[in-house]
Short mmCIF file of N, CA and C in Angstrom, two decimals:
data_model
loop_
_atom_site.label_atom_id
_atom_site.label_comp_id
_atom_site.label_asym_id
_atom_site.label_seq_id
_atom_site.Cartn_x
_atom_site.Cartn_y
_atom_site.Cartn_z
N TRP A 190 69.73 121.66 96.37
CA TRP A 190 70.19 121.86 95.03
C TRP A 190 70.50 120.54 94.32
N LEU A 191 70.77 119.51 95.11
CA LEU A 191 71.06 118.20 94.54
C LEU A 191 69.97 117.24 94.99
N ARG A 192 69.21 116.78 94.02
CA ARG A 192 68.12 115.84 94.33
C ARG A 192 68.69 114.44 94.49
N THR A 193 68.35 113.79 95.59
CA THR A 193 68.81 112.42 95.82
C THR A 193 67.61 111.50 95.95
N GLU A 194 67.86 110.24 95.67
CA GLU A 194 66.78 109.26 95.77
C GLU A 194 67.41 107.90 96.04
N PHE A 195 66.82 107.14 96.94
CA PHE A 195 67.27 105.78 97.21
C PHE A 195 66.56 104.85 96.22
N PHE A 196 67.32 104.01 95.59
CA PHE A 196 66.78 103.07 94.61
C PHE A 196 66.90 101.67 95.18
N ARG A 197 65.79 101.01 95.41
CA ARG A 197 65.82 99.67 95.99
C ARG A 197 66.41 98.68 95.00
N ALA A 198 67.39 97.94 95.46
CA ALA A 198 68.04 96.93 94.62
C ALA A 198 67.12 95.73 94.44
N THR A 199 67.34 95.00 93.38
CA THR A 199 66.63 93.74 93.15
C THR A 199 67.25 92.67 94.03
N ASP A 200 66.42 91.96 94.76
CA ASP A 200 66.88 90.83 95.58
C ASP A 200 66.73 89.57 94.74
N GLY A 201 67.83 88.98 94.37
CA GLY A 201 67.80 87.81 93.49
C GLY A 201 67.12 86.60 94.08
N LYS A 202 67.00 86.54 95.40
CA LYS A 202 66.33 85.41 96.04
C LYS A 202 64.83 85.65 96.20
N LEU A 203 64.42 86.91 96.29
CA LEU A 203 63.01 87.21 96.58
C LEU A 203 62.24 87.77 95.40
N ASP A 204 62.90 88.55 94.55
CA ASP A 204 62.21 89.23 93.46
C ASP A 204 62.23 88.39 92.18
N THR A 205 61.19 88.53 91.39
CA THR A 205 61.13 87.88 90.08
C THR A 205 61.99 88.67 89.11
N ILE A 206 62.91 87.98 88.43
CA ILE A 206 63.79 88.63 87.46
C ILE A 206 63.49 88.01 86.10
N PRO A 207 62.93 88.79 85.18
CA PRO A 207 62.60 88.25 83.85
C PRO A 207 63.86 87.76 83.12
N ASP A 208 63.75 86.59 82.52
CA ASP A 208 64.88 86.01 81.79
C ASP A 208 65.30 86.86 80.60
N ASP A 209 64.37 87.65 80.05
CA ASP A 209 64.74 88.49 78.91
C ASP A 209 65.47 89.76 79.35
N GLU A 210 65.56 89.99 80.66
CA GLU A 210 66.30 91.14 81.17
C GLU A 210 67.66 90.73 81.74
N VAL A 211 67.72 89.57 82.35
CA VAL A 211 68.99 89.05 82.89
C VAL A 211 69.04 87.55 82.63
N ALA A 212 70.09 87.12 81.98
CA ALA A 212 70.25 85.70 81.68
C ALA A 212 70.45 84.88 82.95
N LYS A 213 70.23 83.58 82.86
CA LYS A 213 70.47 82.69 83.99
C LYS A 213 71.87 82.10 83.94
N THR A 214 72.50 82.14 82.77
CA THR A 214 73.84 81.59 82.63
C THR A 214 74.74 82.58 81.90
N TRP A 215 76.03 82.36 82.01
CA TRP A 215 77.01 83.15 81.27
C TRP A 215 78.11 82.22 80.81
N ASN A 216 78.83 82.65 79.79
CA ASN A 216 79.89 81.84 79.19
C ASN A 216 81.20 82.60 79.28
N THR A 217 82.27 81.89 79.56
CA THR A 217 83.58 82.50 79.79
C THR A 217 84.30 82.94 78.52
N LYS A 218 83.80 82.58 77.35
CA LYS A 218 84.52 82.82 76.10
C LYS A 218 84.94 84.28 75.93
N ASN A 219 84.01 85.23 76.07
CA ASN A 219 84.36 86.65 75.89
C ASN A 219 85.28 87.15 77.00
N ASN A 220 85.06 86.69 78.24
CA ASN A 220 85.93 87.12 79.34
C ASN A 220 87.37 86.70 79.11
N SER A 221 87.59 85.60 78.42
CA SER A 221 88.95 85.11 78.20
C SER A 221 89.76 86.07 77.33
N ASN A 222 89.10 86.99 76.64
CA ASN A 222 89.82 88.00 75.86
C ASN A 222 90.50 89.03 76.76
N TYR A 223 90.07 89.13 78.01
CA TYR A 223 90.56 90.18 78.90
C TYR A 223 91.37 89.66 80.09
N GLY A 224 91.47 88.36 80.24
CA GLY A 224 92.24 87.81 81.35
C GLY A 224 92.52 86.34 81.12
N ALA A 225 93.54 85.86 81.80
CA ALA A 225 93.94 84.46 81.64
C ALA A 225 93.20 83.58 82.63
N TYR A 226 92.74 82.45 82.16
CA TYR A 226 92.14 81.44 83.03
C TYR A 226 93.18 80.37 83.32
N GLU A 227 92.96 79.64 84.38
CA GLU A 227 93.82 78.52 84.74
C GLU A 227 93.00 77.24 84.70
N ASP A 228 93.70 76.09 84.63
CA ASP A 228 93.00 74.82 84.71
C ASP A 228 92.22 74.75 86.03
N VAL A 229 91.04 74.13 85.98
CA VAL A 229 90.22 73.95 87.17
C VAL A 229 90.13 72.46 87.47
N MET A 230 90.51 72.12 88.69
CA MET A 230 90.52 70.72 89.12
C MET A 230 89.44 70.49 90.18
N ASP A 231 89.00 69.23 90.29
CA ASP A 231 88.10 68.90 91.39
C ASP A 231 88.92 68.59 92.63
N LYS A 232 88.28 68.17 93.71
CA LYS A 232 88.98 67.93 94.98
C LYS A 232 90.01 66.81 94.89
N GLU A 233 89.81 65.88 93.98
CA GLU A 233 90.74 64.76 93.81
C GLU A 233 91.86 65.08 92.82
N GLY A 234 91.84 66.28 92.26
CA GLY A 234 92.88 66.67 91.32
C GLY A 234 92.56 66.34 89.86
N LYS A 235 91.36 65.87 89.61
CA LYS A 235 90.94 65.55 88.24
C LYS A 235 90.58 66.85 87.52
N LEU A 236 91.03 66.97 86.27
CA LEU A 236 90.78 68.17 85.48
C LEU A 236 89.29 68.30 85.15
N LEU A 237 88.69 69.42 85.56
CA LEU A 237 87.31 69.72 85.19
C LEU A 237 87.26 70.51 83.90
N TYR A 238 88.06 71.58 83.84
CA TYR A 238 88.16 72.42 82.65
C TYR A 238 89.60 72.83 82.46
N SER A 239 90.06 72.76 81.23
CA SER A 239 91.41 73.25 80.93
C SER A 239 91.34 74.76 80.67
N ALA A 240 92.48 75.41 80.83
CA ALA A 240 92.52 76.86 80.56
C ALA A 240 92.05 77.15 79.13
N ALA A 241 92.40 76.28 78.20
CA ALA A 241 92.01 76.50 76.80
C ALA A 241 90.50 76.43 76.62
N GLN A 242 89.83 75.56 77.38
CA GLN A 242 88.37 75.43 77.25
C GLN A 242 87.64 76.71 77.63
N PHE A 243 88.21 77.50 78.53
CA PHE A 243 87.55 78.75 78.93
C PHE A 243 87.46 79.71 77.76
N ALA A 244 88.41 79.60 76.81
CA ALA A 244 88.40 80.48 75.64
C ALA A 244 87.52 79.91 74.53
N VAL A 245 87.73 78.66 74.17
CA VAL A 245 86.96 78.03 73.09
C VAL A 245 86.67 76.60 73.50
N PRO A 246 85.45 76.24 73.68
CA PRO A 246 84.22 76.94 73.32
C PRO A 246 83.70 77.87 74.42
N GLY A 247 84.42 77.95 75.51
CA GLY A 247 83.93 78.69 76.68
C GLY A 247 83.23 77.73 77.62
N VAL A 248 83.19 78.10 78.88
CA VAL A 248 82.54 77.27 79.90
C VAL A 248 81.29 78.01 80.37
N ASP A 249 80.19 77.28 80.42
CA ASP A 249 78.93 77.87 80.88
C ASP A 249 78.82 77.76 82.39
N TYR A 250 78.44 78.85 83.03
CA TYR A 250 78.20 78.89 84.46
C TYR A 250 76.81 79.46 84.71
N GLU A 251 76.19 79.05 85.80
CA GLU A 251 74.92 79.64 86.21
C GLU A 251 75.21 80.83 87.11
N PHE A 252 74.47 81.91 86.90
CA PHE A 252 74.55 83.05 87.81
C PHE A 252 73.92 82.64 89.14
N SER A 253 74.48 83.11 90.24
CA SER A 253 73.85 82.91 91.55
C SER A 253 72.68 83.89 91.64
N PRO A 254 71.75 83.67 92.56
CA PRO A 254 70.66 84.64 92.73
C PRO A 254 71.19 86.05 93.02
N GLY A 255 72.25 86.16 93.81
CA GLY A 255 72.81 87.47 94.11
C GLY A 255 73.39 88.15 92.88
N GLU A 256 74.06 87.38 92.03
CA GLU A 256 74.61 87.95 90.79
C GLU A 256 73.49 88.41 89.86
N ARG A 257 72.43 87.63 89.76
CA ARG A 257 71.31 88.03 88.91
C ARG A 257 70.63 89.27 89.47
N GLY A 258 70.48 89.33 90.79
CA GLY A 258 69.87 90.50 91.41
C GLY A 258 70.69 91.75 91.16
N CYS A 259 72.01 91.64 91.30
CA CYS A 259 72.90 92.79 91.06
C CYS A 259 72.78 93.24 89.61
N ALA A 260 72.85 92.29 88.68
CA ALA A 260 72.76 92.63 87.26
C ALA A 260 71.41 93.29 86.95
N HIS A 261 70.34 92.78 87.56
CA HIS A 261 69.02 93.34 87.30
C HIS A 261 68.90 94.76 87.86
N SER A 262 69.51 95.01 89.01
CA SER A 262 69.50 96.37 89.56
C SER A 262 70.19 97.33 88.60
N HIS A 263 71.31 96.93 88.05
CA HIS A 263 72.03 97.78 87.09
C HIS A 263 71.19 97.98 85.83
N TYR A 264 70.57 96.93 85.36
CA TYR A 264 69.71 97.01 84.18
C TYR A 264 68.58 98.02 84.41
N ARG A 265 67.94 97.93 85.58
CA ARG A 265 66.84 98.84 85.90
C ARG A 265 67.32 100.28 85.98
N MET A 266 68.51 100.51 86.50
CA MET A 266 69.02 101.88 86.57
C MET A 266 69.29 102.42 85.16
N TRP A 267 69.83 101.59 84.27
CA TRP A 267 70.05 102.05 82.89
C TRP A 267 68.72 102.37 82.22
N GLN A 268 67.69 101.60 82.52
CA GLN A 268 66.36 101.93 81.99
C GLN A 268 65.90 103.29 82.50
N ARG A 269 66.16 103.57 83.75
CA ARG A 269 65.77 104.84 84.36
C ARG A 269 66.51 106.00 83.71
N VAL A 270 67.82 105.84 83.50
CA VAL A 270 68.61 106.88 82.85
C VAL A 270 68.06 107.15 81.45
N LEU A 271 67.75 106.10 80.73
CA LEU A 271 67.20 106.25 79.38
C LEU A 271 65.86 106.99 79.42
N ALA A 272 65.00 106.65 80.36
CA ALA A 272 63.68 107.28 80.44
C ALA A 272 63.77 108.76 80.81
N GLU A 273 64.71 109.11 81.69
CA GLU A 273 64.82 110.51 82.12
C GLU A 273 65.59 111.36 81.12
N ASN A 274 66.45 110.74 80.34
CA ASN A 274 67.17 111.42 79.27
C ASN A 274 67.89 112.69 79.73
N LYS A 275 68.58 112.58 80.85
CA LYS A 275 69.38 113.69 81.36
C LYS A 275 70.53 113.11 82.17
N PRO A 276 71.56 113.91 82.42
CA PRO A 276 72.70 113.38 83.18
C PRO A 276 72.26 112.88 84.56
N MET A 277 72.89 111.80 84.98
CA MET A 277 72.53 111.21 86.27
C MET A 277 73.79 110.59 86.87
N LEU A 278 73.96 110.75 88.15
CA LEU A 278 75.07 110.14 88.87
C LEU A 278 74.50 109.04 89.73
N ILE A 279 74.98 107.82 89.53
CA ILE A 279 74.49 106.67 90.28
C ILE A 279 75.63 106.16 91.16
N LEU A 280 75.36 106.06 92.45
CA LEU A 280 76.36 105.61 93.41
C LEU A 280 75.85 104.39 94.15
N GLU A 281 76.74 103.48 94.46
CA GLU A 281 76.38 102.32 95.28
C GLU A 281 76.13 102.80 96.71
N ASP A 282 75.39 102.01 97.46
CA ASP A 282 75.04 102.43 98.82
C ASP A 282 76.24 102.49 99.76
N ASP A 283 77.34 101.85 99.40
CA ASP A 283 78.52 101.87 100.26
C ASP A 283 79.63 102.79 99.74
N VAL A 284 79.27 103.71 98.86
CA VAL A 284 80.27 104.63 98.30
C VAL A 284 80.88 105.48 99.41
N GLN A 285 82.16 105.78 99.26
CA GLN A 285 82.84 106.70 100.17
C GLN A 285 83.49 107.78 99.32
N LEU A 286 83.09 109.00 99.55
CA LEU A 286 83.66 110.14 98.83
C LEU A 286 84.70 110.78 99.72
N ILE A 287 85.90 110.90 99.21
CA ILE A 287 87.00 111.49 99.96
C ILE A 287 87.51 112.69 99.19
N PHE A 288 87.49 113.83 99.83
CA PHE A 288 87.93 115.06 99.19
C PHE A 288 89.25 115.49 99.81
N GLU A 289 90.22 115.78 98.98
CA GLU A 289 91.48 116.33 99.44
C GLU A 289 91.56 117.74 98.94
N ARG A 290 91.68 118.67 99.85
CA ARG A 290 91.75 120.08 99.47
C ARG A 290 93.17 120.43 99.04
N THR A 291 93.24 121.26 98.04
CA THR A 291 94.52 121.82 97.64
C THR A 291 94.47 123.32 97.95
N CYS A 292 95.44 124.06 97.59
CA CYS A 292 95.45 125.52 97.83
C CYS A 292 95.37 125.86 99.31
N GLY A 293 96.04 125.10 100.17
CA GLY A 293 96.10 125.42 101.58
C GLY A 293 94.77 125.32 102.30
N GLY A 294 93.88 124.48 101.84
CA GLY A 294 92.62 124.28 102.52
C GLY A 294 91.55 125.31 102.18
N GLN A 295 91.84 126.23 101.30
CA GLN A 295 90.86 127.24 100.91
C GLN A 295 90.05 126.75 99.72
N SER A 296 88.76 126.92 99.79
CA SER A 296 87.96 126.58 98.61
C SER A 296 87.96 127.74 97.64
N SER A 297 87.90 127.40 96.39
CA SER A 297 87.94 128.46 95.36
C SER A 297 86.57 128.79 94.87
#
C-alpha cells in the first residue's frame, strides 16, 4: 500500500554537479540574521574575521564536496516532487521512526 524507492544521493567527490544547480561558495550575510557569529582567529591568535564582518559584507566560504553533494541531492528530490505533482514523504537513509502507543497499547 505504500510505495517506497531508494534514491541514490549525489556524491560530491565523484558526480558532476552543475554550477547552476548548486553554488560552489556561500556567504554568511543571510545566516547572520538567524544566529550570532564570533570572531575567528588563526592559530597564532590573529583576527581572521570579526563577528561584524560575518553580517556585513558577509564572509565567503567554499562548499566542501560533501556539502555540495548533499545540497544537490536535496535539489534533485525537489525536482522530483515538482515533476510528480503529488504528496511525497522523503526520509533520510538513517531515519528512525519511534511510535509510542497511547490508549493502553490498543490501536484504534
